[in-house]
């Protein structure tokens, strides 16, 4: 069995893990390894290849600030272009040579004796081990598909495919299709599959609020300006950021301010659906913003197609040949697409990360709920930094902004550890408790708490542990510097080298 000793191990080669690798390297830290179970970079943008997969955050905001992309073809990017972008950035920074693909982390446990994370891996099925002073969890909250627990699903005789594990070889042409779910993934794939399917039944449990998607191709003049006018793309990015940030006010502090958004959504329904009864079925019954606000121009026209039925009677069971709803109606299909989201607050990954007292993140969070400090550190898990950890999700703007905020924190943490010869860093219970009390306080008037919906933002106890309540620039400010006072640190014979010119190296992540 091979064993690697490194200063830092990064799990995940998506936006967070890659960003961490680049920022570490730019700051003189080269003793790291990136582990990823996939074939290349991209994380969720590599895994979600269903037809129509695209980003609902504007392209200008959906890139690293240090690797802006003047070549985006459209104002909202589609999955293949984002996947390509991430791989191009990785190549530009030479991160491929530091990355071990097709490598699954099967367990990662903190060893007090070694003051190291002992990380068990399997590369193409071959076991190995990595020992690291610091572990960075960059697996993302949307990586483990959630298969619905519906009676009989295992006995279905046709094909079942999850939206996040698309089978490109399966031909939907002429097939009878059931799609379970009407979330962000379903509203993108249904219009595409409906174009070729013989018939498509959409099983809707909760209708989502959907604004129009103002997507367009960039003109040649715009591309010229992105490339040749200094500061033009940064200024545009800043404008888009500011415009999006305004929504945070309504979501967090004053849901009534979202009324205009609701009117836009209602107009979208009226424009897209001719049939009055269908319009009523597609109209949500909770406050806009409580679940993620979606973007689409073709979802409602797709529901209005002659070969598409919107089924709102709950699913009772799945048989060998199709889906039976609670009213007893059986609808036979060839294929069932489950667009039922991800294990977010109950990810199986949490069971594989074991802290100082031998309990896993899953065990600890089962007791206290999914919580940490500044979305990054968790009491009981020394030298572990989570990217997009608890309380960092957003409903209104780009997660890349949050990731880059955490990258500032990471770089300052690593610099501090090196400078001060710190061997063990653990956020204190008090600091974590106080931070989470602040989060819950900020959530109290939010639409997520008061909007009358169930959502994946909530954990099993009904608490919102996934979202950052408020403006993202406050998160940026909170993570600008590593605030060592919130941590219990131990110093010793430092396992890591001191940075040669620690304070002169570039940290900054911008908008
Ligand atoms: P999702 O938003 O969690 O939607 C899951 C859907 O499946 C919901 O409609 C849910 O109904 C339904 N569902 C779940 N279990 C069910 C069951 N047992 N029976 C019937 N229906 C069931 O998942 P997603 O669409 O994959 O999106 C997840 C997240 O990924 C999004 O919120 C977004 O953050 C991200 N995403 C982003 C983009 C993008 O454009 N950037 C695209 C895709 C995904 P209920 O609503 O009633 O629970």
Coordinates of C-alpha atoms and ligand atoms in Angstrom, one line a residue:
X1 CA 0.0 0.0 0.0
X2 CA 1.4 3.4 -0.9
X3 CA 1.5 6.2 1.6
X4 CA 2.0 9.9 0.9
X5 CA 2.9 12.5 3.5
X6 CA 1.9 15.9 2.5
X7 CA 1.3 19.2 4.3
X8 CA -2.2 19.6 2.9
X9 CA -4.7 17.2 1.3
X10 CA -7.6 18.5 -0.7
X11 CA -10.6 16.3 -1.3
X12 CA -12.5 17.4 -4.5
X13 CA -11.4 19.0 -7.7
X14 CA -14.4 21.2 -8.3
X15 CA -14.5 25.0 -8.0
X16 CA -13.5 24.9 -4.3
X17 CA -10.8 22.2 -4.4
X18 CA -9.2 23.6 -7.5
X19 CA -9.4 27.2 -6.1
X20 CA -7.7 26.0 -2.9
X21 CA -4.9 24.4 -4.9
X22 CA -4.3 27.5 -7.0
X23 CA -4.3 29.9 -4.1
X24 CA -2.0 27.7 -2.0
X25 CA 0.4 27.5 -4.9
X26 CA 0.2 31.2 -5.6
X27 CA 1.2 31.7 -1.9
X28 CA 4.2 29.5 -1.9
X29 CA 2.6 26.3 -0.6
X30 CA 3.4 23.5 -2.9
X31 CA 3.3 20.4 -0.6
X32 CA -0.3 19.4 -1.3
X33 CA -2.3 16.8 -3.1
X34 CA -5.8 16.9 -4.6
X35 CA -7.9 13.8 -4.5
X36 CA -11.0 13.3 -6.7
X37 CA -13.1 10.3 -7.6
X38 CA -13.8 11.6 -11.1
X39 CA -11.8 11.7 -14.3
X40 CA -11.1 15.4 -14.5
X41 CA -11.8 18.8 -12.9
X42 CA -15.2 20.3 -12.5
X43 CA -17.0 18.7 -9.6
X44 CA -20.7 19.2 -10.0
X45 CA -20.1 20.8 -13.4
X46 CA -18.4 17.6 -14.5
X47 CA -21.1 15.3 -13.0
X48 CA -24.3 17.0 -14.1
X49 CA -24.4 16.4 -17.9
X50 CA -28.2 16.1 -18.4
X51 CA -29.6 17.8 -21.5
X52 CA -30.1 21.5 -20.9
X53 CA -27.8 21.6 -17.8
X54 CA -26.8 25.3 -17.4
X55 CA -26.0 27.8 -14.7
X56 CA -28.7 30.2 -13.4
X57 CA -26.1 32.6 -12.1
X58 CA -24.8 35.1 -14.8
X59 CA -21.6 34.1 -16.5
X60 CA -19.8 37.3 -15.4
X61 CA -20.1 36.2 -11.8
X62 CA -19.6 32.5 -12.4
X63 CA -15.8 32.4 -12.7
X64 CA -12.9 33.0 -10.4
X65 CA -12.0 36.7 -10.0
X66 CA -8.4 35.8 -10.7
X67 CA -9.3 33.9 -13.9
X68 CA -12.0 36.0 -15.5
X69 CA -13.2 34.5 -18.8
X70 CA -13.5 37.0 -21.7
X71 CA -14.6 34.1 -23.9
X72 CA -18.0 33.2 -22.3
X73 CA -20.3 32.8 -25.2
X74 CA -23.5 33.7 -23.4
X75 CA -24.7 35.8 -20.5
X76 CA -25.7 32.6 -18.7
X77 CA -23.3 29.6 -19.3
X78 CA -24.2 26.1 -20.1
X79 CA -22.6 23.1 -18.4
X80 CA -20.1 22.1 -21.2
X81 CA -18.6 25.6 -21.3
X82 CA -18.3 25.8 -17.5
X83 CA -16.7 22.4 -17.3
X84 CA -14.2 23.4 -20.1
X85 CA -13.5 26.7 -18.2
X86 CA -12.6 24.9 -15.0
X87 CA -10.3 22.4 -16.8
X88 CA -8.6 25.3 -18.7
X89 CA -8.0 27.1 -15.4
X90 CA -6.6 23.9 -13.8
X91 CA -4.2 23.5 -16.8
X92 CA -3.1 27.1 -16.8
X93 CA -2.1 26.7 -13.1
X94 CA -0.5 23.2 -13.6
X95 CA -2.8 21.6 -10.9
X96 CA -3.2 18.4 -12.9
X97 CA 0.2 17.3 -11.8
X98 CA -0.8 17.7 -8.2
X99 CA -4.1 15.8 -8.6
X100 CA -4.9 12.1 -8.2
X101 CA -8.1 11.3 -10.1
X102 CA -10.3 8.2 -9.9
X103 CA -9.4 8.3 -6.2
X104 CA -12.1 7.8 -3.7
X105 CA -11.6 8.8 -0.1
X106 CA -13.0 6.0 1.9
X107 CA -12.1 7.4 5.4
X108 CA -10.3 10.3 6.9
X109 CA -9.5 10.3 10.6
X110 CA -7.6 12.7 12.8
X111 CA -4.8 11.1 14.7
X112 CA -3.9 12.8 18.0
X113 CA -0.7 10.8 18.2
X114 CA 0.5 11.8 14.7
X115 CA -1.1 15.2 14.7
X116 CA -2.1 14.3 11.2
X117 CA -5.2 13.4 9.1
X118 CA -4.9 9.7 8.1
X119 CA -6.8 9.5 4.8
X120 CA -7.6 6.1 3.4
X121 CA -8.1 6.1 -0.4
X122 CA -8.8 3.8 -3.3
X123 CA -7.4 4.6 -6.7
X124 CA -9.0 2.5 -9.3
X125 CA -9.9 0.1 -6.5
X126 CA -6.3 -0.1 -5.2
X127 CA -6.0 1.0 -1.6
X128 CA -3.5 3.6 -0.4
X129 CA -3.1 6.2 2.3
X130 CA -2.3 9.9 2.5
X131 CA -1.2 11.6 5.8
X132 CA -1.7 15.3 5.9
X133 CA -1.2 18.1 8.5
X134 CA -4.3 19.9 7.1
X135 CA -7.3 18.4 5.4
X136 CA -9.4 20.6 3.1
X137 CA -12.9 19.2 2.3
X138 CA -13.9 20.5 -1.1
X139 CA -16.6 18.0 -2.0
X140 CA -19.4 20.5 -2.3
X141 CA -22.9 20.1 -0.9
X142 CA -24.4 18.9 -4.2
X143 CA -22.4 15.8 -4.9
X144 CA -24.4 12.9 -3.5
X145 CA -27.5 12.2 -5.5
X146 CA -30.7 11.7 -3.4
X147 CA -32.7 8.7 -4.7
X148 CA -36.3 9.0 -3.5
X149 CA -37.5 6.5 -1.0
X150 CA -40.6 5.5 -2.9
X151 CA -42.2 2.1 -2.4
X152 CA -41.4 -0.4 -5.2
X153 CA -38.7 1.8 -6.9
X154 CA -36.2 -1.1 -6.8
X155 CA -38.6 -3.4 -8.6
X156 CA -39.1 -1.1 -11.6
X157 CA -38.4 -3.1 -14.8
X158 CA -37.4 -0.2 -17.0
X159 CA -34.5 2.3 -16.8
X160 CA -34.0 4.6 -13.9
X161 CA -31.6 7.6 -14.2
X162 CA -30.8 10.3 -11.7
X163 CA -30.3 13.8 -13.2
X164 CA -26.8 14.0 -11.7
X165 CA -25.8 10.6 -13.2
X166 CA -27.0 11.0 -16.7
X167 CA -26.6 8.2 -19.2
X168 CA -25.7 9.8 -22.4
X169 CA -26.0 6.5 -24.3
X170 CA -29.6 6.0 -23.4
X171 CA -31.9 7.2 -26.3
X172 CA -35.0 9.0 -25.0
X173 CA -36.4 9.3 -28.6
X174 CA -39.9 7.8 -28.7
X175 CA -39.9 6.6 -25.1
X176 CA -42.5 7.0 -22.4
X177 CA -40.8 9.0 -19.7
X178 CA -41.6 9.9 -16.1
X179 CA -39.7 12.7 -14.4
X180 CA -39.9 12.9 -10.6
X181 CA -39.2 16.4 -9.3
X182 CA -39.6 20.0 -10.4
X183 CA -36.5 21.6 -9.0
X184 CA -33.6 23.4 -10.7
X185 CA -32.4 20.3 -12.5
X186 CA -35.9 19.1 -13.7
X187 CA -36.9 22.4 -15.1
X188 CA -33.8 22.3 -17.3
X189 CA -34.0 18.7 -18.5
X190 CA -37.7 18.3 -19.1
X191 CA -38.0 20.8 -22.0
X192 CA -35.1 19.0 -23.8
X193 CA -36.4 15.4 -23.1
X194 CA -40.0 16.4 -24.0
X195 CA -38.8 17.4 -27.5
X196 CA -37.9 13.7 -28.3
X197 CA -40.0 11.6 -26.0
X198 CA -43.2 10.0 -27.1
X199 CA -44.9 11.1 -23.8
X200 CA -43.6 12.6 -20.6
X201 CA -45.3 12.7 -17.2
X202 CA -43.9 15.3 -14.8
X203 CA -44.5 14.3 -11.1
X204 CA -44.7 17.6 -9.2
X205 CA -44.8 17.6 -5.4
X206 CA -44.3 21.4 -5.0
X207 CA -44.5 23.9 -7.9
X208 CA -41.4 26.2 -8.0
X209 CA -41.3 30.0 -8.6
X210 CA -39.6 30.7 -11.9
X211 CA -38.4 34.0 -13.3
X212 CA -37.6 34.4 -17.1
X213 CA -34.1 33.5 -18.1
X214 CA -32.6 36.6 -19.7
X215 CA -30.0 34.6 -21.5
X216 CA -28.4 35.9 -24.8
X217 CA -25.3 35.3 -26.8
X218 CA -22.5 37.9 -26.4
X219 CA -21.8 39.9 -29.5
X220 CA -18.4 40.2 -31.2
X221 CA -18.2 43.8 -30.0
X222 CA -18.7 42.6 -26.4
X223 CA -16.1 40.0 -26.7
X224 CA -13.7 42.6 -28.1
X225 CA -14.5 44.9 -25.2
X226 CA -13.9 42.0 -22.6
X227 CA -10.5 41.4 -24.1
X228 CA -9.3 44.9 -25.0
X229 CA -10.9 47.5 -22.7
X230 CA -9.0 47.4 -19.4
X231 CA -11.4 47.0 -16.4
X232 CA -14.5 46.6 -18.6
X233 CA -15.2 43.0 -17.6
X234 CA -14.4 43.7 -14.0
X235 CA -16.8 46.7 -14.0
X236 CA -19.6 44.6 -15.5
X237 CA -18.9 41.9 -13.0
X238 CA -19.2 44.4 -10.2
X239 CA -22.5 45.7 -11.6
X240 CA -24.0 42.2 -11.8
X241 CA -22.8 41.5 -8.3
X242 CA -24.4 44.6 -6.9
X243 CA -27.7 44.0 -8.7
X244 CA -27.8 40.4 -7.4
X245 CA -26.9 41.5 -3.9
X246 CA -30.0 43.6 -3.6
X247 CA -32.1 40.4 -3.6
X248 CA -30.4 39.3 -0.3
X249 CA -32.2 42.1 1.4
X250 CA -35.6 40.7 0.5
X251 CA -34.7 37.1 1.2
X252 CA -33.1 37.7 4.6
X253 CA -34.7 40.8 6.1
X254 CA -37.9 41.7 4.3
X255 CA -39.7 39.1 2.3
X256 CA -42.4 41.6 1.4
X257 CA -39.8 43.4 -0.8
X258 CA -39.9 40.3 -3.0
X259 CA -43.5 40.9 -4.2
X260 CA -42.3 42.4 -7.5
X261 CA -40.4 39.1 -8.1
X262 CA -43.6 37.1 -7.5
X263 CA -45.4 39.3 -10.0
X264 CA -42.7 38.6 -12.6
X265 CA -43.1 34.9 -11.9
X266 CA -46.9 35.0 -12.3
X267 CA -46.5 36.8 -15.6
X268 CA -44.0 34.1 -16.7
X269 CA -46.7 31.4 -15.9
X270 CA -49.4 33.4 -17.8
X271 CA -47.1 33.8 -20.8
X272 CA -46.0 30.2 -20.9
X273 CA -49.2 28.2 -20.3
X274 CA -52.4 28.6 -22.3
X275 CA -54.6 26.2 -20.2
X276 CA -56.1 27.8 -17.1
X277 CA -56.2 24.6 -15.0
X278 CA -52.6 23.9 -15.8
X279 CA -51.6 27.4 -14.8
X280 CA -53.2 26.9 -11.4
X281 CA -51.4 23.6 -10.9
X282 CA -48.1 25.2 -11.9
X283 CA -48.5 28.2 -9.5
X284 CA -46.7 27.8 -6.2
X285 CA -48.4 28.2 -2.8
X286 CA -45.5 29.4 -0.7
X287 CA -43.7 32.8 -0.6
X288 CA -41.3 33.5 -3.4
X289 CA -37.7 32.9 -2.3
X290 CA -38.5 30.3 0.3
X291 CA -37.1 27.7 -2.1
X292 CA -34.5 28.6 -4.7
X293 CA -36.0 31.0 -7.3
X294 CA -35.5 29.3 -10.6
X295 CA -34.9 30.7 -14.1
X296 CA -36.5 29.4 -17.3
X297 CA -38.2 30.5 -20.5
X298 CA -39.1 27.0 -21.7
X299 CA -40.4 25.1 -18.6
X300 CA -44.0 26.4 -18.9
X301 CA -44.2 25.9 -22.6
X302 CA -42.9 22.4 -22.1
X303 CA -45.6 21.7 -19.6
X304 CA -48.1 23.0 -22.1
X305 CA -47.0 20.6 -24.8
X306 CA -49.5 17.9 -26.0
X307 CA -47.0 15.1 -25.1
X308 CA -46.5 16.3 -21.5
X309 CA -48.7 15.9 -18.5
X310 CA -48.2 17.6 -15.2
X311 CA -49.2 15.1 -12.5
X312 CA -49.8 16.6 -9.1
X313 CA -51.5 13.7 -7.3
X314 CA -48.8 12.3 -5.0
X315 CA -46.9 9.2 -5.9
X316 CA -48.1 6.1 -4.1
X317 CA -45.7 3.5 -5.4
X318 CA -43.7 2.4 -8.4
X319 CA -44.4 -0.9 -10.0
X320 CA -42.5 -3.0 -12.5
X321 CA -44.0 -1.1 -15.3
X322 CA -44.6 2.5 -14.1
X323 CA -45.8 4.9 -11.5
X324 CA -49.1 4.7 -9.5
X325 CA -50.4 7.9 -7.9
X326 CA -52.4 8.1 -4.7
X327 CA -55.7 8.4 -6.6
X328 CA -55.0 4.9 -8.0
X329 CA -54.0 5.9 -11.5
X330 CA -51.3 3.8 -13.0
X331 CA -49.1 5.4 -15.8
X332 CA -46.7 3.0 -17.5
X333 CA -43.3 4.3 -18.7
X334 CA -40.1 3.0 -20.2
X335 CA -37.8 5.2 -18.1
X336 CA -38.0 7.2 -14.8
X337 CA -35.8 10.2 -14.4
X338 CA -35.3 11.1 -10.7
X339 CA -34.5 14.8 -10.5
X340 CA -34.8 14.6 -6.8
X341 CA -31.8 16.6 -5.7
X342 CA -28.9 15.7 -3.3
X343 CA -28.1 14.6 0.2
X344 CA -27.1 18.1 1.5
X345 CA -27.5 18.0 5.3
X346 CA -27.2 14.2 5.4
X347 CA -24.4 13.6 2.9
X348 CA -22.7 10.2 3.2
X349 CA -19.4 12.0 3.1
X350 CA -20.0 13.2 6.6
X351 CA -19.8 9.6 7.9
X352 CA -16.3 9.3 6.5
X353 CA -14.7 12.2 8.3
X354 CA -13.8 11.2 11.8
X355 CA -12.7 13.8 14.4
X356 CA -10.5 13.9 17.5
X357 CA -13.0 12.0 19.8
X358 CA -13.5 9.2 17.2
X359 CA -16.9 10.5 16.1
X360 CA -17.7 11.3 12.5
X361 CA -19.1 14.6 11.3
X362 CA -22.3 12.7 10.7
X363 CA -22.5 11.6 14.3
X364 CA -21.7 15.1 15.7
X365 CA -24.1 16.8 13.3
X366 CA -26.9 14.3 14.1
X367 CA -26.7 15.6 17.6
X368 CA -26.2 19.3 17.2
X369 CA -27.3 19.9 13.7
X370 CA -25.0 20.8 10.8
X371 CA -22.9 23.6 12.2
X372 CA -19.5 25.0 12.1
X373 CA -17.6 28.3 12.3
X374 CA -17.6 30.7 9.4
X375 CA -18.6 27.7 7.1
X376 CA -15.0 26.5 7.5
X377 CA -14.0 24.8 10.7
X378 CA -15.9 22.5 13.1
X379 CA -15.2 22.0 16.8
X380 CA -13.8 18.6 17.4
X381 CA -12.2 18.4 14.0
X382 CA -8.7 19.9 14.2
X383 CA -6.9 21.1 11.1
X384 CA -9.9 20.4 8.9
X385 CA -11.2 23.2 6.8
X386 CA -14.5 22.7 4.9
X387 CA -15.1 24.6 1.7
X388 CA -18.8 25.6 1.3
X389 CA -19.4 24.2 4.7
X390 CA -22.4 24.9 6.9
X391 CA -24.2 28.3 6.5
X392 CA -22.5 29.3 3.3
X393 CA -25.2 28.5 0.7
X394 CA -26.9 31.2 -1.3
X395 CA -30.2 31.8 -3.0
X396 CA -29.3 34.9 -4.9
X397 CA -25.7 35.0 -6.3
X398 CA -22.6 33.1 -7.1
X399 CA -21.1 30.5 -4.9
X400 CA -17.8 31.2 -6.4
X401 CA -17.8 34.5 -4.5
X402 CA -18.3 32.6 -1.2
X403 CA -15.6 30.1 -2.2
X404 CA -13.1 32.9 -2.9
X405 CA -13.9 34.4 0.5
X406 CA -13.0 31.1 2.1
X407 CA -9.8 31.0 0.0
X408 CA -8.7 34.2 1.7
X409 CA -9.4 32.6 5.0
X410 CA -7.6 29.4 4.0
X411 CA -4.5 31.3 2.9
X412 CA -4.3 33.3 6.0
X413 CA -4.8 30.2 8.1
X414 CA -2.0 28.4 6.4
X415 CA 0.3 31.4 6.7
X416 CA -0.5 31.7 10.4
X417 CA 0.2 28.0 11.0
X418 CA 3.5 28.2 9.2
X419 CA 4.6 31.5 10.8
X420 CA 3.7 30.5 14.3
X421 CA 4.7 26.8 14.2
X422 CA 1.2 25.6 15.0
X423 CA 0.6 21.9 15.0
X424 CA -3.1 21.7 15.9
X425 CA -5.9 24.2 15.3
X426 CA -9.4 23.6 16.7
X427 CA -12.2 26.2 16.7
X428 CA -13.5 26.6 20.3
X429 CA -17.0 25.4 21.2
X430 CA -17.8 28.9 22.4
X431 CA -16.8 30.6 19.2
X432 CA -18.8 28.1 17.2
X433 CA -21.9 28.4 19.4
X434 CA -21.8 32.2 19.2
X435 CA -21.3 32.2 15.5
X436 CA -24.3 29.9 15.0
X437 CA -26.5 31.9 17.4
X438 CA -25.7 34.9 15.1
X439 CA -26.7 32.9 12.0
X440 CA -30.0 31.8 13.5
X441 CA -30.7 35.4 14.8
X442 CA -30.1 36.7 11.2
X443 CA -32.5 34.1 9.8
X444 CA -35.4 35.0 12.1
X445 CA -37.2 37.3 9.6
X446 CA -36.1 35.5 6.5
X447 CA -38.3 34.1 3.8
X448 CA -36.6 30.7 4.3
X449 CA -38.0 30.5 7.9
X450 CA -41.3 32.3 7.3
X451 CA -42.1 31.5 3.7
X452 CA -44.2 28.4 4.3
X453 CA -42.2 25.8 2.4
X454 CA -40.2 22.7 3.0
X455 CA -36.7 22.8 1.3
X456 CA -33.3 21.2 1.3
X457 CA -32.1 24.3 3.1
X458 CA -33.5 22.8 6.3
X459 CA -32.0 19.9 8.2
X460 CA -33.9 17.0 9.9
X461 CA -34.7 19.3 12.9
X462 CA -36.2 21.9 10.6
X463 CA -33.3 24.4 11.2
X464 CA -31.7 26.2 8.3
X465 CA -28.1 25.2 8.4
X466 CA -27.1 25.5 4.8
X467 CA -27.6 29.2 4.0
X468 CA -25.6 32.4 4.6
X469 CA -28.3 34.9 5.8
X470 CA -27.5 38.3 4.5
X471 CA -25.2 40.1 2.2
X472 CA -22.2 38.2 0.8
X473 CA -19.8 41.1 1.4
X474 CA -20.3 40.5 5.1
X475 CA -19.1 36.9 4.7
X476 CA -16.1 38.3 2.7
X477 CA -15.3 40.6 5.6
X478 CA -15.7 37.9 8.1
X479 CA -13.2 35.6 6.3
X480 CA -10.7 38.2 5.3
X481 CA -8.3 37.3 8.1
X482 CA -7.8 34.1 10.1
X483 CA -9.1 35.1 13.6
X484 CA -6.8 33.0 15.7
X485 CA -8.6 34.1 18.9
X486 CA -11.6 31.9 18.0
X487 CA -9.3 28.8 18.0
X488 CA -7.4 26.7 20.5
X489 CA -4.0 26.2 19.0
X490 CA -1.0 24.1 20.0
X491 CA 2.5 24.8 19.0
X492 CA 5.3 22.4 18.7
X493 CA 8.0 21.1 16.4
X494 CA 6.2 22.4 13.3
X495 CA 5.7 19.7 10.7
X496 CA 5.7 22.3 8.1
X497 CA 8.3 24.7 6.7
X498 CA 8.1 28.4 7.4
X499 CA 7.2 30.5 4.4
X500 CA 10.2 32.4 3.1
X501 CA 8.3 35.7 2.6
X502 CA 5.0 34.8 4.1
X503 CA 3.5 38.3 4.3
X504 CA 4.5 39.5 0.8
X505 CA 2.7 36.8 -1.1
X506 CA -0.5 37.4 -2.9
X507 CA -3.6 36.3 -1.0
X508 CA -6.4 38.4 -2.4
X509 CA -9.5 37.1 -4.0
X510 CA -11.6 39.9 -5.4
X511 CA -15.2 40.2 -6.6
Ligands
LIG1 P1 -34.0 20.1 -5.8 O1 -34.0 21.5 -6.0 O2 -33.8 19.6 -4.4 O3 -35.3 19.5 -6.4 C1 -35.7 18.2 -6.1 C2 -37.1 18.0 -6.6 O4 -37.5 16.6 -6.4 C3 -38.2 18.8 -5.9 O5 -39.1 19.2 -6.8 C4 -38.7 17.9 -4.9 O6 -40.0 18.2 -4.4 C5 -38.7 16.6 -5.6 N1 -38.7 15.4 -4.8 C6 -37.7 15.0 -4.0 N2 -38.0 13.9 -3.4 C7 -39.2 13.5 -3.9 C8 -40.1 12.4 -3.7 N3 -39.7 11.4 -2.8 N4 -41.2 12.3 -4.4 C9 -41.5 13.3 -5.2 N5 -40.8 14.4 -5.5 C10 -39.6 14.5 -4.8 O7 -32.9 19.3 -6.7 P2 -32.2 19.8 -8.0 O8 -33.2 20.2 -9.0 O9 -31.3 18.7 -8.4 O10 -31.4 21.1 -7.6 C11 -30.6 21.0 -6.4 C12 -29.8 22.3 -6.3 O11 -28.8 22.1 -7.3 C13 -30.5 23.5 -6.6 O12 -31.2 24.1 -5.6 C14 -29.4 24.4 -7.1 O13 -28.7 24.9 -5.9 C15 -28.5 23.4 -7.7 N6 -28.7 23.4 -9.2 C16 -28.3 24.6 -9.8 C17 -28.5 24.7 -11.1 C18 -28.1 26.0 -11.8 O14 -28.7 26.4 -12.7 N7 -27.0 26.6 -11.3 C19 -29.0 23.7 -11.9 C20 -29.4 22.5 -11.2 C21 -29.2 22.4 -9.9 P3 -40.3 19.2 -3.2 O15 -40.0 20.6 -3.7 O16 -41.7 19.0 -2.8 O17 -39.3 18.8 -2.1

